[in-house]
CSV table of C-alpha atoms in Angstrom, one decimal:
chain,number,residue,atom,x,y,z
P,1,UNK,CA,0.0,0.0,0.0
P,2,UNK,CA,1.0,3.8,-0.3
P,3,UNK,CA,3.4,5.1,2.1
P,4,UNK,CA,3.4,8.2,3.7
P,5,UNK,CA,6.4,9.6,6.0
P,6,UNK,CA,6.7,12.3,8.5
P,7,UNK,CA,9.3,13.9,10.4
P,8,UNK,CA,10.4,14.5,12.9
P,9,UNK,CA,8.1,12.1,14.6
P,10,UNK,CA,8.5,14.1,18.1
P,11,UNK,CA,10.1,17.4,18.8
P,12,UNK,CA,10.1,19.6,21.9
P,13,UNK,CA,11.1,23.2,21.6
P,14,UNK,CA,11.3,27.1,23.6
P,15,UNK,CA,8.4,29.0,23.2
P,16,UNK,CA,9.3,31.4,20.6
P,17,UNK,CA,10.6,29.4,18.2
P,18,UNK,CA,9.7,28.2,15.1
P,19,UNK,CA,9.5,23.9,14.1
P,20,UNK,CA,8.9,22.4,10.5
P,21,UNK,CA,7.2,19.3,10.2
P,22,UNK,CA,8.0,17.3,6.5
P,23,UNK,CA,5.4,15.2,5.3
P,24,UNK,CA,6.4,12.5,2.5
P,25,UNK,CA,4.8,10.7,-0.2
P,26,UNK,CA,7.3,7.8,-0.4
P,27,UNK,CA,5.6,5.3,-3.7
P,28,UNK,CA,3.0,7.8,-5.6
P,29,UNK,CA,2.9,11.5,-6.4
P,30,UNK,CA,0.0,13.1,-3.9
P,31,UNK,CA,-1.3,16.3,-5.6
P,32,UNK,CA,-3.0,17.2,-2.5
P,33,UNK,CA,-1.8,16.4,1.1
P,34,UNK,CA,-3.8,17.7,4.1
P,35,UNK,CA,-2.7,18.6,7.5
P,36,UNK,CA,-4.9,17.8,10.8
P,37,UNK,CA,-4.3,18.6,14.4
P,38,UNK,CA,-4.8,16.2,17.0
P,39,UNK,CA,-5.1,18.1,21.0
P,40,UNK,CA,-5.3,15.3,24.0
P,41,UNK,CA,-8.8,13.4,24.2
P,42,UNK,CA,-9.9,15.7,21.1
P,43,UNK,CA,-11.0,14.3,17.5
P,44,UNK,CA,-8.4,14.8,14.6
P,45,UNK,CA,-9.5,18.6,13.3
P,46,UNK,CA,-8.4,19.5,9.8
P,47,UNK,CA,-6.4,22.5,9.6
P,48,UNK,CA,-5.7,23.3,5.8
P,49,UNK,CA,-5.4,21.5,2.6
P,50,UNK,CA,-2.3,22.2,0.5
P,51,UNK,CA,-2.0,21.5,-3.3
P,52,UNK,CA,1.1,21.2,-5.5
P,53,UNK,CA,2.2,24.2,-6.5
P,54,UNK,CA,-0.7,26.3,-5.1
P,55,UNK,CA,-1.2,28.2,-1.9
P,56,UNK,CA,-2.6,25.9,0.8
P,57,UNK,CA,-6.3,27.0,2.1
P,58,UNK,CA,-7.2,27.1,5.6
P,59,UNK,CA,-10.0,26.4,7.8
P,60,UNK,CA,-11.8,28.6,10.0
P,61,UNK,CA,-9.8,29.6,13.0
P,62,UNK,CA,-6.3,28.2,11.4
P,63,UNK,CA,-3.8,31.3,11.2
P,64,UNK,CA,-2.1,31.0,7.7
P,65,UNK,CA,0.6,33.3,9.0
P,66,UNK,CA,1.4,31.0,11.8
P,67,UNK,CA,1.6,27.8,10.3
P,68,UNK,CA,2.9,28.1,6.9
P,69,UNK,CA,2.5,25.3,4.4
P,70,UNK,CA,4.9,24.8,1.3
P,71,UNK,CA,3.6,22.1,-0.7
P,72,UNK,CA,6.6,22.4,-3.7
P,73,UNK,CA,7.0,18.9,-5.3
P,74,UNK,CA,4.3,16.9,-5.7
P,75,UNK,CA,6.1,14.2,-2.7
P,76,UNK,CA,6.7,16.7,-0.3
P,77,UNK,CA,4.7,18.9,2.2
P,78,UNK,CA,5.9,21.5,5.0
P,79,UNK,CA,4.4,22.6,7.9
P,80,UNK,CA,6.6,25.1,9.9
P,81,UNK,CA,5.1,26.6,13.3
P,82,UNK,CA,5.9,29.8,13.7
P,83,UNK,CA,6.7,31.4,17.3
P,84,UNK,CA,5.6,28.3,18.6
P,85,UNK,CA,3.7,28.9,21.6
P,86,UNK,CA,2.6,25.6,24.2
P,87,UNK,CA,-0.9,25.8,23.5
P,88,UNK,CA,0.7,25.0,19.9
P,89,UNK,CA,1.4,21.4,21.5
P,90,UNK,CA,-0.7,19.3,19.8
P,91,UNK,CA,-0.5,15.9,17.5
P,92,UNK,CA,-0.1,17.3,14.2
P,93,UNK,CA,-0.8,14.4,11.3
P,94,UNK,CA,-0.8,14.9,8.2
P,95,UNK,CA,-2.6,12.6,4.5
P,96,UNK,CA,-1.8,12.4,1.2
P,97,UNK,CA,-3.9,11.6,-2.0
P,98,UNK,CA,-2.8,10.1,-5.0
P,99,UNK,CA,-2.8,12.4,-8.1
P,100,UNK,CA,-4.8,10.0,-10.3
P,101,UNK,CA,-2.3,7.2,-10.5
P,102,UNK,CA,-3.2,3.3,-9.5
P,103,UNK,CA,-4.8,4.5,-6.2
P,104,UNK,CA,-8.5,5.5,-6.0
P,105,UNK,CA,-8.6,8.9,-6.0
P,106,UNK,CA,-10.8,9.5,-2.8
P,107,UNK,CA,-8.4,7.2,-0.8
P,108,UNK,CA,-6.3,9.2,1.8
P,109,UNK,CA,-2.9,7.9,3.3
P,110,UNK,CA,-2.1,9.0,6.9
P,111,UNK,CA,1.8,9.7,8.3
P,112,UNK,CA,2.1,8.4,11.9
P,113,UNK,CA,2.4,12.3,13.1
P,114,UNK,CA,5.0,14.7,14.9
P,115,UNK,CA,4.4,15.3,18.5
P,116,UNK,CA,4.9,18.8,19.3
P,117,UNK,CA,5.7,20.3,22.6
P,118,UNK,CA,6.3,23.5,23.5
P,119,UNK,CA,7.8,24.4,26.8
E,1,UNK,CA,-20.6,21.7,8.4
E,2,UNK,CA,-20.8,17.3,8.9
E,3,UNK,CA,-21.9,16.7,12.0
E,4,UNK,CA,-19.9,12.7,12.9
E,5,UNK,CA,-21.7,11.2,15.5
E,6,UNK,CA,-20.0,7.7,16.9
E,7,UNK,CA,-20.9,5.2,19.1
E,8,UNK,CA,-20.0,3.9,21.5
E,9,UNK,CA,-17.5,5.9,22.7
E,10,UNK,CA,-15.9,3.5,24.9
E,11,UNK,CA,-16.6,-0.1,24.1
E,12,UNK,CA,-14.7,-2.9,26.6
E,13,UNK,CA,-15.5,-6.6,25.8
E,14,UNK,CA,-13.6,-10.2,26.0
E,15,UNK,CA,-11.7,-11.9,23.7
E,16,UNK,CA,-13.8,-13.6,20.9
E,17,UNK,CA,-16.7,-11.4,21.1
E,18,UNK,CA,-18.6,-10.1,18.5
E,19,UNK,CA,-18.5,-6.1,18.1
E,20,UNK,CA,-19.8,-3.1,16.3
E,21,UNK,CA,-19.1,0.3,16.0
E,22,UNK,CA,-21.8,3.0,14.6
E,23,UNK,CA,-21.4,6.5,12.6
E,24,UNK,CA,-23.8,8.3,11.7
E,25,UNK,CA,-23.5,11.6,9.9
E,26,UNK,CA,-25.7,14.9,8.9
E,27,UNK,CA,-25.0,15.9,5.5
E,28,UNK,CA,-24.0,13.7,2.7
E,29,UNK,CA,-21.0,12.6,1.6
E,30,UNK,CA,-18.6,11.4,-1.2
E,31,UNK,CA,-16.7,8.8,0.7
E,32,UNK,CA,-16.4,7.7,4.3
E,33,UNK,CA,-13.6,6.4,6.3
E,34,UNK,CA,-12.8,4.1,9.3
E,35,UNK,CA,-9.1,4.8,10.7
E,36,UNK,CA,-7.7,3.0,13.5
E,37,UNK,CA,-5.6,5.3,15.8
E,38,UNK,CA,-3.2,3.3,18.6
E,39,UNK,CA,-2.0,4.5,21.4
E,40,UNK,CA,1.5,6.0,20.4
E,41,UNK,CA,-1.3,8.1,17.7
E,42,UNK,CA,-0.2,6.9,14.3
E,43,UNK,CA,-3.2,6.0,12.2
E,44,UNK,CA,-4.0,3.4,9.8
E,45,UNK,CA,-6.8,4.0,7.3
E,46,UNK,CA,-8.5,0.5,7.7
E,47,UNK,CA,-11.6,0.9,5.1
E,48,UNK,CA,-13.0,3.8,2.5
E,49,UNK,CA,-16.3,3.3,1.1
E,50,UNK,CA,-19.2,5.0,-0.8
E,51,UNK,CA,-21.4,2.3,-0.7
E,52,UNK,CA,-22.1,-1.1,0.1
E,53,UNK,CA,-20.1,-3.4,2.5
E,54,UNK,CA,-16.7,-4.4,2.2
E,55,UNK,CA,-14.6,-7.0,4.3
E,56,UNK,CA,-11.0,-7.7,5.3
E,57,UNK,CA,-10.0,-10.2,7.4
E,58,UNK,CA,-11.5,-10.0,10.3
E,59,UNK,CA,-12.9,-6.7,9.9
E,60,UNK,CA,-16.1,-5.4,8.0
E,61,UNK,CA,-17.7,-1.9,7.4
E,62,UNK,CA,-21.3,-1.4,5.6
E,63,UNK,CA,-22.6,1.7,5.4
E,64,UNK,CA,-26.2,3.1,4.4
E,65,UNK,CA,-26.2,6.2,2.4
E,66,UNK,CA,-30.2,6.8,2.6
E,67,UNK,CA,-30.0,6.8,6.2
E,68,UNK,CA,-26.3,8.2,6.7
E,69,UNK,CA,-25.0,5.5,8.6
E,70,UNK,CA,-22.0,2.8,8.7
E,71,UNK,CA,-21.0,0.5,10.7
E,72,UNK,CA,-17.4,-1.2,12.0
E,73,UNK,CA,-17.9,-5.0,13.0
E,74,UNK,CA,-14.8,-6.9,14.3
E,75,UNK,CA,-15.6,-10.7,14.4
E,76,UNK,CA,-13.9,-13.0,17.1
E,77,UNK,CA,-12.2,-9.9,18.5
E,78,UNK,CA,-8.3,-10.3,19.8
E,79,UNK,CA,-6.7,-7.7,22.5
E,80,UNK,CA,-4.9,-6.2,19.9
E,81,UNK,CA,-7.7,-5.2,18.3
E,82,UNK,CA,-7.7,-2.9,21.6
E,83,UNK,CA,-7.3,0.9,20.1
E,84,UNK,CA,-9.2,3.7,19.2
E,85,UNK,CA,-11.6,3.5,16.0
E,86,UNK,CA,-12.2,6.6,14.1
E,87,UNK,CA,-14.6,7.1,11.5
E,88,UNK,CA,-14.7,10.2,8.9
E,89,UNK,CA,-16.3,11.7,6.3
E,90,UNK,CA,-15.8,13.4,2.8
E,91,UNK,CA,-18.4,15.8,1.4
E,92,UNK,CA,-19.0,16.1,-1.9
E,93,UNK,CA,-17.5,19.4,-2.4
E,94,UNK,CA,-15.1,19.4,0.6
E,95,UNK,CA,-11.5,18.2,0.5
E,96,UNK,CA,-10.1,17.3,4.0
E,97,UNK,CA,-12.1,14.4,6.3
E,98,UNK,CA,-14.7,15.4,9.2
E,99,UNK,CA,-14.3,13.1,11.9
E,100,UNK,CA,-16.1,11.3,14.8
E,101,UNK,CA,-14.5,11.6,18.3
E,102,UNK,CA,-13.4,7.9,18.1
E,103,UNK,CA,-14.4,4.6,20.0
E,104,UNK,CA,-12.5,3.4,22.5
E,105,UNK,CA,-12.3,-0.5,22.0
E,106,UNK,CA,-10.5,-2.7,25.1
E,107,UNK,CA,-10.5,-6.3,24.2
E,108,UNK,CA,-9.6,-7.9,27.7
E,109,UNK,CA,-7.9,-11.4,26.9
């Protein structure tokens, strides 16, 4: 089945500064990769989609400014938090569809997440 | 906005029982998902269906569009079926998943 990677899987860090999470499609191209946040006892929540070579959108509540998204090839996805802050601690996971290859189209692959605190 | 409704939300039950999982959702949808999450959080998609029932293993999901419901059995349920079960949903014109707040399945050997 399809692969997807993240890293780092767990990271600590000062308030103040600023982590980047990768997010990998390792055996298909995903044109779209989506990244969810997980807080303790919470359901996932989806915070913005990101598409090759576009801008990523957002949902509600998300600040764009704050967690910037680079989606440049079409097997790699960034998320960097900025001026990380510990309410920022969260599970952070991100999917990966398939561009129209083999793979149904609707089918989403999960990484295993980066665990992010913030002291 | 997709309302995900599961349940239960915590399920505990013996070794070799039968079980089921139910989500049910407000608006329709293009596709719907059953995860499993474990405890160190990685998550494995485990089905994805539009219609109909599908089986693997041990493990099969049905779901009812008309009345927007599926459903997770496990048959002759093992302790490391013990983890969380998520179900989500994609709408027709939305991209990223909606999800249920989970089940909480302990299989007790």
């Amino acid at each position: 089945g399809a692969v997807v990677s993240q890293h780092p899987s767990r990271v600590i860090c000062k308030s103040g500064t600023s982590v980047k999470i990768e997010c990998r499609s390792l055996d298909f191209q995903a044109t779209t990769m989506f990244w969810y946040r997980q807080f303790p006892k919470q359901s996932l929540m989806l915070m913005a989609t990101s598409n090759e070579g576009s801008k990523a959108t957002y949902e509600q509540g998300v600040e764009k400014d704050k967690f910037l998204i680079n989606h440049a090839s079409l097997t790699l996805s960034t998320l960097t938090v900025t001026s990380a802050h510990p309410e920022d601690s969260s599970f952070y996971i991100c999917s990966a569809r398939d561009g129209g290859g083999a793979l149904s189209y609707n089918e989403q692959f999960f990484g295993p997440g980066t665990r992010l605190t913030v002291l | 906005k997709n309302e995900v409704e599961q349940s239960p939300q915590n399920l505990t039950a013996q070794e070799g029982e039968f079980i089921t999982i139910n989500c049910s959702y407000s608006v329709g949808i293009s596709a719907l998902h059953w995860l499993q999450q474990h405890p160190g959080g990685g998550i494995v998609s485990l089905f994805m269906l539009s219609s109909g029932k599908k089986k693997h293993g041990r493990l099969i999901a049905t779901i009812n569009i008309q009345e927007k419901h599926s459903s997770l059995h496990i048959t002759a349920s093992h302790p490391r079926d013990s983890a969380v079960y998520i179900c989500a949903v994609r709408g027709g014109g939305a991209d990223g998943l909606t999800f249920g707040k989970g089940t909480h399945l302990i299989i007790q050997p």
